[in-house]
Amino acid sequence: MPRWVIPLLIISSLIIILELYAFQAIKTLTRNKFIKYGWLVFGILAYVNFFYVIFSSDRTSGQTRQFQWAAGFMLLALLPKLFVLIFMFGEDVVRYIQKGISFLSSKETQPVAGRRKFISQIALGIAAIPFASLLYGIFKGKFNYKVLKYQLTFKDLPEAFDGFTITQITDIHSGSFDNKEKIQYGIDLINQQNSDVILFTGDIVNNFAKEMDPWIDMFKSLKAPSGKFSILGNHDYGDYSQWETEDDKKANFEAVKEIHPKIGFDLLLNEHRYLEKDGQKIALVGVENWGKGFKKAGDLQKASEGVYQEDFKILMTHDPTHWDLKVKEDDFNYQLTLSGHTHGLQFGIEIPGFFRWSPSQYVYKQWAGLYEEFGRYVNVNRGFGYHAFPGRVGIWPEITVIELKKA
């Protein structure tokens, strides 16, 4: 028996239970057959399409847009019903407890039809919130670009760089793009920041260099007087596809690296550059991907060869676990680190200054925004593009602008 059969049977059984509870809630509220069976048919079609795409896709194709849309509609069918399940299952538990008490005490049970209907109304009302949020995220939220601005003060910043501005973008994932007008809006928004330098912190594609071909001219139009610099992310190595030969994979990796000069970016492969202004300079250090549970091609020591400890340093590293595990306590003192990778899982709730939550925080200690420890900072950009799920809910695409100030 193939290894995937048992997990598939378990998942299918859970989906059937979920659908039965959701259908029960709908049936309690309406006798309209169109509504009742339309709800059921939508779910079945979403599940069938998702499994069809998984089992029929060519493994050499990597993650396709077809898969992303199948995953999106699967979530659209599944997630709201989880809320229904919680309420309806809870009501069942209460009902059976009451029946047990009635049986033991020889008292008649009270009618529960009215309560059942009331609980169904609450469950479906709450389930409508994630349903509407997912719809918005798929069709609008993934292009809801936000410019987040920070001002950071350092005692050891050279005076010439007081007021120096950095625009950081990350996780373009060009293979997911499907709307040139919206992407152009994002590009224009980056240029409107008029920053001194633009830094891109990895994942320019999902898997294949050719994914960037339609977008080269657009990203080539990005402008910054002090230059544009970039690094690689975990998706840039072609590790998420089955290749016919190792040579094919190597050729794709070389083609990915060649994208960067085509769009005017200086790709740093475990190396550094100095940015100079009025006779003073700061070091820009860029490493290849290094992440907990991911490729560890980054070599911080190699990238920093020729950089002095007293230099002010900006480190570009794709995965924030690198900062947490290796960088933040390094005696060489990397004052500012820029990362991406997490996307904030593209799903969560953020109320600036009050509350923020995402499933991403259970995986990454630094998952979105600015963090400081030992007087050193890391900014985890939420990403410009999107991946796997073709949308964003509550965690919007980000353009970060950081102004450096001399203390």
mmCIF file of C-alpha atoms in Angstrom:
data_model
loop_
_atom_site.group_PDB
_atom_site.id
_atom_site.type_symbol
_atom_site.label_atom_id
_atom_site.label_comp_id
_atom_site.label_asym_id
_atom_site.label_seq_id
_atom_site.Cartn_x
_atom_site.Cartn_y
_atom_site.Cartn_z
ATOM 1 C CA MET A 1 0.000 0.000 0.000
ATOM 2 C CA PRO A 2 1.441 3.441 -0.948
ATOM 3 C CA ARG A 3 2.464 5.590 2.037
ATOM 4 C CA TRP A 4 0.068 8.377 1.085
ATOM 5 C CA VAL A 5 -3.082 6.213 1.292
ATOM 6 C CA ILE A 6 -3.511 6.199 5.103
ATOM 7 C CA PRO A 7 -2.964 9.997 5.528
ATOM 8 C CA LEU A 8 -5.390 10.569 2.650
ATOM 9 C CA LEU A 9 -8.035 8.376 4.319
ATOM 10 C CA ILE A 10 -7.600 10.207 7.639
ATOM 11 C CA ILE A 11 -7.864 13.632 5.972
ATOM 12 C CA SER A 12 -10.904 12.505 3.960
ATOM 13 C CA SER A 13 -12.642 11.229 7.110
ATOM 14 C CA LEU A 14 -12.037 14.534 8.920
ATOM 15 C CA ILE A 15 -13.377 16.473 5.932
ATOM 16 C CA ILE A 16 -16.530 14.314 5.864
ATOM 17 C CA ILE A 17 -17.138 14.966 9.579
ATOM 18 C CA LEU A 18 -16.566 18.669 9.025
ATOM 19 C CA GLU A 19 -18.983 18.800 6.106
ATOM 20 C CA LEU A 20 -21.654 16.890 8.011
ATOM 21 C CA TYR A 21 -21.578 19.367 10.891
ATOM 22 C CA ALA A 22 -21.601 22.354 8.534
ATOM 23 C CA PHE A 23 -24.481 20.885 6.522
ATOM 24 C CA GLN A 24 -26.384 20.257 9.741
ATOM 25 C CA ALA A 25 -26.037 23.933 10.671
ATOM 26 C CA ILE A 26 -27.322 25.056 7.279
ATOM 27 C CA LYS A 27 -30.199 22.561 7.374
ATOM 28 C CA THR A 28 -31.264 23.874 10.789
ATOM 29 C CA LEU A 29 -31.607 27.403 9.403
ATOM 30 C CA THR A 30 -33.147 26.915 5.963
ATOM 31 C CA ARG A 31 -35.172 24.496 3.884
ATOM 32 C CA ASN A 32 -34.035 26.094 0.630
ATOM 33 C CA LYS A 33 -32.461 23.261 -1.370
ATOM 34 C CA PHE A 34 -30.386 25.631 -3.499
ATOM 35 C CA ILE A 35 -28.660 27.071 -0.414
ATOM 36 C CA LYS A 36 -28.285 23.722 1.369
ATOM 37 C CA TYR A 37 -26.843 21.749 -1.510
ATOM 38 C CA GLY A 38 -24.997 24.681 -3.081
ATOM 39 C CA TRP A 39 -22.970 24.955 0.156
ATOM 40 C CA LEU A 40 -22.243 21.221 -0.006
ATOM 41 C CA VAL A 41 -21.351 21.162 -3.711
ATOM 42 C CA PHE A 42 -18.943 24.106 -3.373
ATOM 43 C CA GLY A 43 -17.034 22.261 -0.658
ATOM 44 C CA ILE A 44 -16.904 18.997 -2.587
ATOM 45 C CA LEU A 45 -15.676 20.724 -5.749
ATOM 46 C CA ALA A 46 -12.967 22.575 -3.798
ATOM 47 C CA TYR A 47 -11.698 19.343 -2.205
ATOM 48 C CA VAL A 48 -11.822 17.333 -5.430
ATOM 49 C CA ASN A 49 -10.005 20.061 -7.345
ATOM 50 C CA PHE A 50 -7.306 20.352 -4.669
ATOM 51 C CA PHE A 51 -6.554 16.627 -4.589
ATOM 52 C CA TYR A 52 -6.742 16.414 -8.381
ATOM 53 C CA VAL A 53 -4.146 19.163 -8.754
ATOM 54 C CA ILE A 54 -1.851 17.509 -6.191
ATOM 55 C CA PHE A 55 -1.945 14.052 -7.725
ATOM 56 C CA SER A 56 -1.976 15.101 -11.390
ATOM 57 C CA SER A 57 0.723 17.799 -11.281
ATOM 58 C CA ASP A 58 4.121 17.167 -12.775
ATOM 59 C CA ARG A 59 6.607 17.170 -9.877
ATOM 60 C CA THR A 60 9.153 18.963 -12.079
ATOM 61 C CA SER A 61 6.831 21.976 -12.350
ATOM 62 C CA GLY A 62 7.283 23.084 -8.749
ATOM 63 C CA GLN A 63 4.492 25.109 -7.180
ATOM 64 C CA THR A 64 2.186 26.324 -9.951
ATOM 65 C CA ARG A 65 -0.486 29.022 -9.949
ATOM 66 C CA GLN A 66 -2.993 26.210 -10.457
ATOM 67 C CA PHE A 67 -1.896 24.730 -7.127
ATOM 68 C CA GLN A 68 -2.065 28.120 -5.408
ATOM 69 C CA TRP A 69 -5.635 28.743 -6.551
ATOM 70 C CA ALA A 70 -6.631 25.189 -5.626
ATOM 71 C CA ALA A 71 -5.156 25.751 -2.148
ATOM 72 C CA GLY A 72 -6.938 29.104 -1.888
ATOM 73 C CA PHE A 73 -10.378 27.683 -2.635
ATOM 74 C CA MET A 74 -9.670 24.686 -0.401
ATOM 75 C CA LEU A 75 -9.074 27.100 2.499
ATOM 76 C CA LEU A 76 -12.161 29.064 1.490
ATOM 77 C CA ALA A 77 -14.251 25.901 1.774
ATOM 78 C CA LEU A 78 -12.522 24.521 4.850
ATOM 79 C CA LEU A 79 -11.642 27.296 7.291
ATOM 80 C CA PRO A 80 -15.133 28.804 7.879
ATOM 81 C CA LYS A 81 -16.494 25.312 8.548
ATOM 82 C CA LEU A 82 -13.959 24.783 11.309
ATOM 83 C CA PHE A 83 -15.689 27.591 13.213
ATOM 84 C CA VAL A 84 -19.041 25.934 12.573
ATOM 85 C CA LEU A 85 -17.644 22.628 13.841
ATOM 86 C CA ILE A 86 -16.442 24.199 17.102
ATOM 87 C CA PHE A 87 -19.866 25.625 17.916
ATOM 88 C CA MET A 88 -21.959 22.678 16.737
ATOM 89 C CA PHE A 89 -19.753 20.076 18.391
ATOM 90 C CA GLY A 90 -19.839 22.101 21.599
ATOM 91 C CA GLU A 91 -23.628 22.187 21.439
ATOM 92 C CA ASP A 92 -23.695 18.392 20.924
ATOM 93 C CA VAL A 93 -21.509 17.870 23.973
ATOM 94 C CA VAL A 94 -23.831 20.013 26.107
ATOM 95 C CA ARG A 95 -26.893 18.205 24.743
ATOM 96 C CA TYR A 96 -25.547 14.735 25.491
ATOM 97 C CA ILE A 97 -24.472 15.786 28.989
ATOM 98 C CA GLN A 98 -27.991 17.041 29.611
ATOM 99 C CA LYS A 99 -29.441 13.778 28.305
ATOM 100 C CA GLY A 100 -27.146 11.815 30.602
ATOM 101 C CA ILE A 101 -28.182 13.898 33.607
ATOM 102 C CA SER A 102 -31.866 13.516 32.655
ATOM 103 C CA PHE A 103 -31.501 9.762 32.313
ATOM 104 C CA LEU A 104 -29.816 9.412 35.707
ATOM 105 C CA SER A 105 -32.323 11.692 37.421
ATOM 106 C CA SER A 106 -35.342 10.243 35.563
ATOM 107 C CA LYS A 107 -36.381 13.725 34.446
ATOM 108 C CA GLU A 108 -37.616 14.548 30.965
ATOM 109 C CA THR A 109 -35.242 16.489 28.703
ATOM 110 C CA GLN A 110 -36.237 19.942 27.519
ATOM 111 C CA PRO A 111 -36.705 20.617 23.769
ATOM 112 C CA VAL A 112 -33.473 21.828 22.178
ATOM 113 C CA ALA A 113 -34.629 22.743 18.640
ATOM 114 C CA GLY A 114 -34.701 26.463 19.399
ATOM 115 C CA ARG A 115 -31.279 26.389 20.999
ATOM 116 C CA ARG A 116 -29.916 24.370 18.073
ATOM 117 C CA LYS A 117 -31.135 26.994 15.637
ATOM 118 C CA PHE A 118 -29.689 29.820 17.740
ATOM 119 C CA ILE A 119 -26.279 28.111 17.936
ATOM 120 C CA SER A 120 -26.347 27.494 14.169
ATOM 121 C CA GLN A 121 -27.012 31.186 13.555
ATOM 122 C CA ILE A 122 -24.075 32.206 15.736
ATOM 123 C CA ALA A 123 -21.768 29.617 14.152
ATOM 124 C CA LEU A 124 -22.588 30.642 10.589
ATOM 125 C CA GLY A 125 -22.385 34.343 11.455
ATOM 126 C CA ILE A 126 -18.877 33.923 12.867
ATOM 127 C CA ALA A 127 -17.848 31.615 10.000
ATOM 128 C CA ALA A 128 -18.817 34.380 7.557
ATOM 129 C CA ILE A 129 -15.943 36.513 8.916
ATOM 130 C CA PRO A 130 -13.053 34.236 7.813
ATOM 131 C CA PHE A 131 -14.933 33.463 4.572
ATOM 132 C CA ALA A 132 -15.192 37.151 3.653
ATOM 133 C CA SER A 133 -11.616 37.786 4.832
ATOM 134 C CA LEU A 134 -10.229 35.004 2.653
ATOM 135 C CA LEU A 135 -12.173 36.279 -0.366
ATOM 136 C CA TYR A 136 -10.802 39.780 0.174
ATOM 137 C CA GLY A 137 -7.291 38.422 0.721
ATOM 138 C CA ILE A 138 -7.327 36.437 -2.532
ATOM 139 C CA PHE A 139 -8.654 39.176 -4.788
ATOM 140 C CA LYS A 140 -7.520 42.402 -3.056
ATOM 141 C CA GLY A 141 -5.375 41.842 0.037
ATOM 142 C CA LYS A 142 -2.338 40.461 -1.770
ATOM 143 C CA PHE A 143 -1.912 43.854 -3.457
ATOM 144 C CA ASN A 144 -2.689 45.986 -0.397
ATOM 145 C CA TYR A 145 0.874 47.327 -0.155
ATOM 146 C CA LYS A 146 1.822 49.071 3.066
ATOM 147 C CA VAL A 147 4.806 51.393 3.553
ATOM 148 C CA LEU A 148 6.175 50.967 7.084
ATOM 149 C CA LYS A 149 8.652 53.605 8.255
ATOM 150 C CA TYR A 150 11.171 53.382 11.089
ATOM 151 C CA GLN A 151 13.788 55.788 12.394
ATOM 152 C CA LEU A 152 16.727 54.070 14.103
ATOM 153 C CA THR A 153 19.404 55.886 16.105
ATOM 154 C CA PHE A 154 22.972 54.634 16.554
ATOM 155 C CA LYS A 155 25.903 56.142 18.427
ATOM 156 C CA ASP A 156 28.456 54.653 16.043
ATOM 157 C CA LEU A 157 26.780 55.722 12.816
ATOM 158 C CA PRO A 158 29.149 57.906 10.742
ATOM 159 C CA GLU A 159 27.908 61.498 10.718
ATOM 160 C CA ALA A 160 27.767 61.607 6.920
ATOM 161 C CA PHE A 161 25.034 58.946 7.040
ATOM 162 C CA ASP A 162 22.790 60.843 9.453
ATOM 163 C CA GLY A 163 19.420 60.835 7.660
ATOM 164 C CA PHE A 164 20.446 58.078 5.210
ATOM 165 C CA THR A 165 17.367 56.152 4.042
ATOM 166 C CA ILE A 166 16.978 52.490 3.134
ATOM 167 C CA THR A 167 14.043 50.876 1.347
ATOM 168 C CA GLN A 168 13.855 47.148 1.979
ATOM 169 C CA ILE A 169 11.776 44.741 -0.091
ATOM 170 C CA THR A 170 11.832 40.970 0.097
ATOM 171 C CA ASP A 171 10.153 37.769 -1.102
ATOM 172 C CA ILE A 172 9.042 38.904 -4.539
ATOM 173 C CA HIS A 173 8.050 35.351 -5.585
ATOM 174 C CA SER A 174 7.521 36.437 -9.174
ATOM 175 C CA GLY A 175 6.149 33.026 -10.165
ATOM 176 C CA SER A 176 2.979 33.844 -8.217
ATOM 177 C CA PHE A 177 2.252 37.209 -9.876
ATOM 178 C CA ASP A 178 -0.902 37.473 -11.987
ATOM 179 C CA ASN A 179 -1.676 41.197 -12.319
ATOM 180 C CA LYS A 180 0.778 43.579 -14.017
ATOM 181 C CA GLU A 181 -1.192 46.704 -13.141
ATOM 182 C CA LYS A 182 -1.102 45.948 -9.412
ATOM 183 C CA ILE A 183 2.577 44.987 -9.428
ATOM 184 C CA GLN A 184 3.395 48.229 -11.268
ATOM 185 C CA TYR A 185 1.552 50.096 -8.515
ATOM 186 C CA GLY A 186 3.826 48.416 -5.956
ATOM 187 C CA ILE A 187 6.937 49.307 -7.966
ATOM 188 C CA ASP A 188 5.825 52.935 -8.230
ATOM 189 C CA LEU A 189 5.233 53.000 -4.475
ATOM 190 C CA ILE A 190 8.817 51.837 -3.878
ATOM 191 C CA ASN A 191 10.209 54.558 -6.135
ATOM 192 C CA GLN A 192 8.052 57.199 -4.434
ATOM 193 C CA GLN A 193 9.988 56.664 -1.198
ATOM 194 C CA ASN A 194 13.065 58.267 -2.839
ATOM 195 C CA SER A 195 15.398 56.294 -0.578
ATOM 196 C CA ASP A 196 19.183 56.470 -0.872
ATOM 197 C CA VAL A 197 19.493 52.710 -1.341
ATOM 198 C CA ILE A 198 17.168 49.792 -2.146
ATOM 199 C CA LEU A 199 17.922 46.419 -0.558
ATOM 200 C CA PHE A 200 16.236 43.172 -1.612
ATOM 201 C CA THR A 201 16.527 40.280 0.833
ATOM 202 C CA GLY A 202 15.816 37.166 -1.221
ATOM 203 C CA ASP A 203 13.297 34.860 -2.939
ATOM 204 C CA ILE A 204 13.017 36.528 -6.316
ATOM 205 C CA VAL A 205 11.282 33.424 -7.751
ATOM 206 C CA ASN A 206 9.307 30.453 -6.477
ATOM 207 C CA ASN A 207 11.605 27.973 -8.153
ATOM 208 C CA PHE A 208 12.464 28.759 -11.788
ATOM 209 C CA ALA A 209 14.440 31.636 -13.287
ATOM 210 C CA LYS A 210 11.956 31.952 -16.174
ATOM 211 C CA GLU A 211 9.259 33.042 -13.701
ATOM 212 C CA MET A 212 10.883 36.482 -13.589
ATOM 213 C CA ASP A 213 10.993 37.010 -17.373
ATOM 214 C CA PRO A 214 7.702 38.972 -17.659
ATOM 215 C CA TRP A 215 8.669 41.264 -14.770
ATOM 216 C CA ILE A 216 12.276 42.210 -15.546
ATOM 217 C CA ASP A 217 11.499 45.551 -17.212
ATOM 218 C CA MET A 218 9.201 46.516 -14.365
ATOM 219 C CA PHE A 219 11.716 45.832 -11.578
ATOM 220 C CA LYS A 220 14.501 47.318 -13.668
ATOM 221 C CA SER A 221 12.761 50.690 -13.262
ATOM 222 C CA LEU A 222 13.527 50.811 -9.512
ATOM 223 C CA LYS A 223 15.850 53.721 -8.706
ATOM 224 C CA ALA A 224 18.159 54.603 -5.811
ATOM 225 C CA PRO A 225 21.107 57.057 -5.986
ATOM 226 C CA SER A 226 23.409 54.967 -3.750
ATOM 227 C CA GLY A 227 22.628 51.699 -5.494
ATOM 228 C CA LYS A 228 20.453 48.582 -5.381
ATOM 229 C CA PHE A 229 21.727 45.434 -3.679
ATOM 230 C CA SER A 230 20.317 41.943 -3.197
ATOM 231 C CA ILE A 231 20.832 38.473 -1.747
ATOM 232 C CA LEU A 232 19.378 35.005 -2.329
ATOM 233 C CA GLY A 233 16.557 33.293 -0.425
ATOM 234 C CA ASN A 234 15.739 29.634 0.059
ATOM 235 C CA HIS A 235 13.482 29.501 -3.023
ATOM 236 C CA ASP A 236 16.208 30.802 -5.334
ATOM 237 C CA TYR A 237 18.190 27.542 -5.280
ATOM 238 C CA GLY A 238 15.589 25.410 -7.082
ATOM 239 C CA ASP A 239 15.254 23.003 -4.159
ATOM 240 C CA TYR A 240 11.451 22.739 -4.361
ATOM 241 C CA SER A 241 11.185 20.853 -7.628
ATOM 242 C CA GLN A 242 12.296 17.517 -9.020
ATOM 243 C CA TRP A 243 14.907 18.058 -11.725
ATOM 244 C CA GLU A 244 15.617 15.638 -14.546
ATOM 245 C CA THR A 245 19.344 16.122 -14.039
ATOM 246 C CA GLU A 246 21.582 17.906 -11.558
ATOM 247 C CA ASP A 247 22.939 19.969 -14.454
ATOM 248 C CA ASP A 248 19.441 21.333 -15.112
ATOM 249 C CA LYS A 249 19.200 22.469 -11.518
ATOM 250 C CA LYS A 250 22.631 24.117 -11.661
ATOM 251 C CA ALA A 251 21.736 25.890 -14.914
ATOM 252 C CA ASN A 252 18.546 27.243 -13.354
ATOM 253 C CA PHE A 253 20.474 28.475 -10.312
ATOM 254 C CA GLU A 254 22.935 30.322 -12.543
ATOM 255 C CA ALA A 255 20.016 31.842 -14.454
ATOM 256 C CA VAL A 256 18.436 32.999 -11.152
ATOM 257 C CA LYS A 257 21.670 34.750 -10.206
ATOM 258 C CA GLU A 258 21.783 36.400 -13.648
ATOM 259 C CA ILE A 259 18.364 37.978 -13.038
ATOM 260 C CA HIS A 260 19.812 40.413 -10.494
ATOM 261 C CA PRO A 261 22.156 42.357 -12.820
ATOM 262 C CA LYS A 262 19.383 42.379 -15.439
ATOM 263 C CA ILE A 263 17.201 44.419 -13.050
ATOM 264 C CA GLY A 264 20.127 46.554 -11.895
ATOM 265 C CA PHE A 265 20.801 44.880 -8.536
ATOM 266 C CA ASP A 266 24.251 43.991 -7.225
ATOM 267 C CA LEU A 267 23.887 40.417 -5.910
ATOM 268 C CA LEU A 268 25.969 39.760 -2.794
ATOM 269 C CA LEU A 269 27.010 36.110 -2.480
ATOM 270 C CA ASN A 270 28.694 35.892 0.915
ATOM 271 C CA GLU A 271 30.447 39.189 0.259
ATOM 272 C CA HIS A 272 30.207 42.856 1.144
ATOM 273 C CA ARG A 273 30.275 46.333 -0.326
ATOM 274 C CA TYR A 274 31.109 49.695 1.224
ATOM 275 C CA LEU A 275 28.714 52.587 0.801
ATOM 276 C CA GLU A 276 30.651 55.870 0.846
ATOM 277 C CA LYS A 277 29.465 59.399 1.532
ATOM 278 C CA ASP A 278 31.512 62.538 2.208
ATOM 279 C CA GLY A 279 34.636 60.495 2.884
ATOM 280 C CA GLN A 280 32.927 58.182 5.376
ATOM 281 C CA LYS A 281 31.587 54.697 4.806
ATOM 282 C CA ILE A 282 29.357 51.933 6.127
ATOM 283 C CA ALA A 283 29.599 48.227 5.312
ATOM 284 C CA LEU A 284 26.799 46.373 3.538
ATOM 285 C CA VAL A 285 27.192 42.631 4.147
ATOM 286 C CA GLY A 286 25.170 40.076 2.192
ATOM 287 C CA VAL A 287 25.035 36.336 2.845
ATOM 288 C CA GLU A 288 23.440 33.479 0.986
ATOM 289 C CA ASN A 289 20.506 31.707 2.617
ATOM 290 C CA TRP A 290 21.028 30.423 6.156
ATOM 291 C CA GLY A 291 18.025 29.242 8.108
ATOM 292 C CA LYS A 292 17.009 26.792 10.785
ATOM 293 C CA GLY A 293 15.641 23.786 8.913
ATOM 294 C CA PHE A 294 16.597 25.279 5.533
ATOM 295 C CA LYS A 295 19.660 25.548 3.321
ATOM 296 C CA LYS A 296 22.724 26.836 5.171
ATOM 297 C CA ALA A 297 24.769 28.282 2.323
ATOM 298 C CA GLY A 298 25.346 31.577 4.142
ATOM 299 C CA ASP A 299 28.889 32.220 5.356
ATOM 300 C CA LEU A 300 28.957 35.277 7.595
ATOM 301 C CA GLN A 301 32.698 35.076 8.230
ATOM 302 C CA LYS A 302 33.513 34.938 4.530
ATOM 303 C CA ALA A 303 31.132 37.784 3.744
ATOM 304 C CA SER A 304 32.766 39.951 6.421
ATOM 305 C CA GLU A 305 36.382 39.405 5.376
ATOM 306 C CA GLY A 306 37.922 42.858 4.972
ATOM 307 C CA VAL A 307 35.306 44.530 7.171
ATOM 308 C CA TYR A 308 36.520 46.029 10.448
ATOM 309 C CA GLN A 309 34.790 45.503 13.770
ATOM 310 C CA GLU A 310 34.459 49.255 14.326
ATOM 311 C CA ASP A 311 32.665 49.701 10.970
ATOM 312 C CA PHE A 312 28.949 50.368 11.009
ATOM 313 C CA LYS A 313 27.395 47.289 9.381
ATOM 314 C CA ILE A 314 24.098 46.468 7.706
ATOM 315 C CA LEU A 315 23.618 42.726 7.238
ATOM 316 C CA MET A 316 21.282 41.250 4.634
ATOM 317 C CA THR A 317 20.257 37.664 5.459
ATOM 318 C CA HIS A 318 17.033 36.125 4.204
ATOM 319 C CA ASP A 319 15.953 34.036 7.191
ATOM 320 C CA PRO A 320 15.506 35.743 10.603
ATOM 321 C CA THR A 321 16.509 32.550 12.442
ATOM 322 C CA HIS A 322 20.041 33.369 11.289
ATOM 323 C CA TRP A 323 19.929 36.590 13.307
ATOM 324 C CA ASP A 324 18.382 34.871 16.306
ATOM 325 C CA LEU A 325 20.807 31.933 16.404
ATOM 326 C CA LYS A 326 24.066 33.371 15.049
ATOM 327 C CA VAL A 327 24.108 37.120 14.490
ATOM 328 C CA LYS A 328 22.573 39.013 17.404
ATOM 329 C CA GLU A 329 25.238 37.931 19.909
ATOM 330 C CA ASP A 330 28.169 37.980 17.495
ATOM 331 C CA ASP A 331 31.047 40.025 18.936
ATOM 332 C CA PHE A 332 31.714 41.487 15.491
ATOM 333 C CA ASN A 333 28.612 43.643 16.085
ATOM 334 C CA TYR A 334 26.181 43.761 13.159
ATOM 335 C CA GLN A 335 24.168 46.835 14.132
ATOM 336 C CA LEU A 336 21.276 46.357 11.703
ATOM 337 C CA THR A 337 20.051 43.166 10.037
ATOM 338 C CA LEU A 338 17.404 42.964 7.320
ATOM 339 C CA SER A 339 15.466 39.732 6.735
ATOM 340 C CA GLY A 340 12.248 38.362 5.238
ATOM 341 C CA HIS A 341 11.223 34.760 4.581
ATOM 342 C CA THR A 342 8.296 34.365 7.017
ATOM 343 C CA HIS A 343 5.663 36.397 5.061
ATOM 344 C CA GLY A 344 3.956 36.588 8.483
ATOM 345 C CA LEU A 345 2.370 33.417 7.042
ATOM 346 C CA GLN A 346 0.229 35.858 4.971
ATOM 347 C CA PHE A 347 -2.478 35.410 7.582
ATOM 348 C CA GLY A 348 -3.103 37.090 10.906
ATOM 349 C CA ILE A 349 -4.459 40.092 12.781
ATOM 350 C CA GLU A 350 -2.520 43.316 13.277
ATOM 351 C CA ILE A 351 -3.811 46.383 15.104
ATOM 352 C CA PRO A 352 -0.774 48.711 15.206
ATOM 353 C CA GLY A 353 0.247 49.580 18.732
ATOM 354 C CA PHE A 354 -2.323 47.281 20.367
ATOM 355 C CA PHE A 355 -2.393 43.705 19.157
ATOM 356 C CA ARG A 356 -0.936 41.383 16.581
ATOM 357 C CA TRP A 357 -1.172 37.653 16.023
ATOM 358 C CA SER A 358 -0.266 35.159 13.334
ATOM 359 C CA PRO A 359 0.347 31.399 13.300
ATOM 360 C CA SER A 360 3.812 32.404 12.112
ATOM 361 C CA GLN A 361 4.760 33.431 15.659
ATOM 362 C CA TYR A 362 4.632 29.791 16.771
ATOM 363 C CA VAL A 363 7.366 28.952 14.272
ATOM 364 C CA TYR A 364 9.542 32.088 14.266
ATOM 365 C CA LYS A 365 10.619 34.095 17.285
ATOM 366 C CA GLN A 366 11.050 37.117 15.009
ATOM 367 C CA TRP A 367 8.241 36.835 12.465
ATOM 368 C CA ALA A 368 7.301 40.362 11.344
ATOM 369 C CA GLY A 369 8.466 43.891 12.065
ATOM 370 C CA LEU A 370 11.350 45.384 14.023
ATOM 371 C CA TYR A 371 13.079 43.627 16.930
ATOM 372 C CA GLU A 372 15.952 44.744 19.170
ATOM 373 C CA GLU A 373 18.277 42.806 21.459
ATOM 374 C CA PHE A 374 21.713 43.744 22.816
ATOM 375 C CA GLY A 375 21.373 47.118 21.093
ATOM 376 C CA ARG A 376 21.185 45.410 17.693
ATOM 377 C CA TYR A 377 18.182 45.399 15.385
ATOM 378 C CA VAL A 378 16.571 43.049 12.910
ATOM 379 C CA ASN A 379 13.718 43.997 10.627
ATOM 380 C CA VAL A 380 11.621 41.109 9.333
ATOM 381 C CA ASN A 381 9.834 42.402 6.261
ATOM 382 C CA ARG A 382 6.462 40.735 5.585
ATOM 383 C CA GLY A 383 7.245 40.333 1.880
ATOM 384 C CA PHE A 384 6.298 42.027 -1.371
ATOM 385 C CA GLY A 385 4.721 38.990 -3.038
ATOM 386 C CA TYR A 386 2.895 35.886 -1.924
ATOM 387 C CA HIS A 387 3.413 32.142 -2.042
ATOM 388 C CA ALA A 388 1.405 28.902 -1.596
ATOM 389 C CA PHE A 389 -1.822 30.718 -0.629
ATOM 390 C CA PRO A 390 -2.715 33.211 -3.421
ATOM 391 C CA GLY A 391 -3.647 36.002 -1.051
ATOM 392 C CA ARG A 392 -3.017 37.845 2.201
ATOM 393 C CA VAL A 393 -5.372 38.208 5.145
ATOM 394 C CA GLY A 394 -4.441 40.793 7.774
ATOM 395 C CA ILE A 395 -0.702 40.526 7.011
ATOM 396 C CA TRP A 396 -0.286 42.909 4.088
ATOM 397 C CA PRO A 397 2.569 43.120 1.553
ATOM 398 C CA GLU A 398 5.263 45.427 2.877
ATOM 399 C CA ILE A 399 7.700 48.082 1.738
ATOM 400 C CA THR A 400 9.995 49.058 4.615
ATOM 401 C CA VAL A 401 11.693 52.449 4.823
ATOM 402 C CA ILE A 402 14.390 52.853 7.508
ATOM 403 C CA GLU A 403 16.022 56.188 8.274
ATOM 404 C CA LEU A 404 19.387 56.017 10.033
ATOM 405 C CA LYS A 405 20.101 58.715 12.608
ATOM 406 C CA LYS A 406 23.264 59.653 14.456
ATOM 407 C CA ALA A 407 22.735 59.679 18.219
#
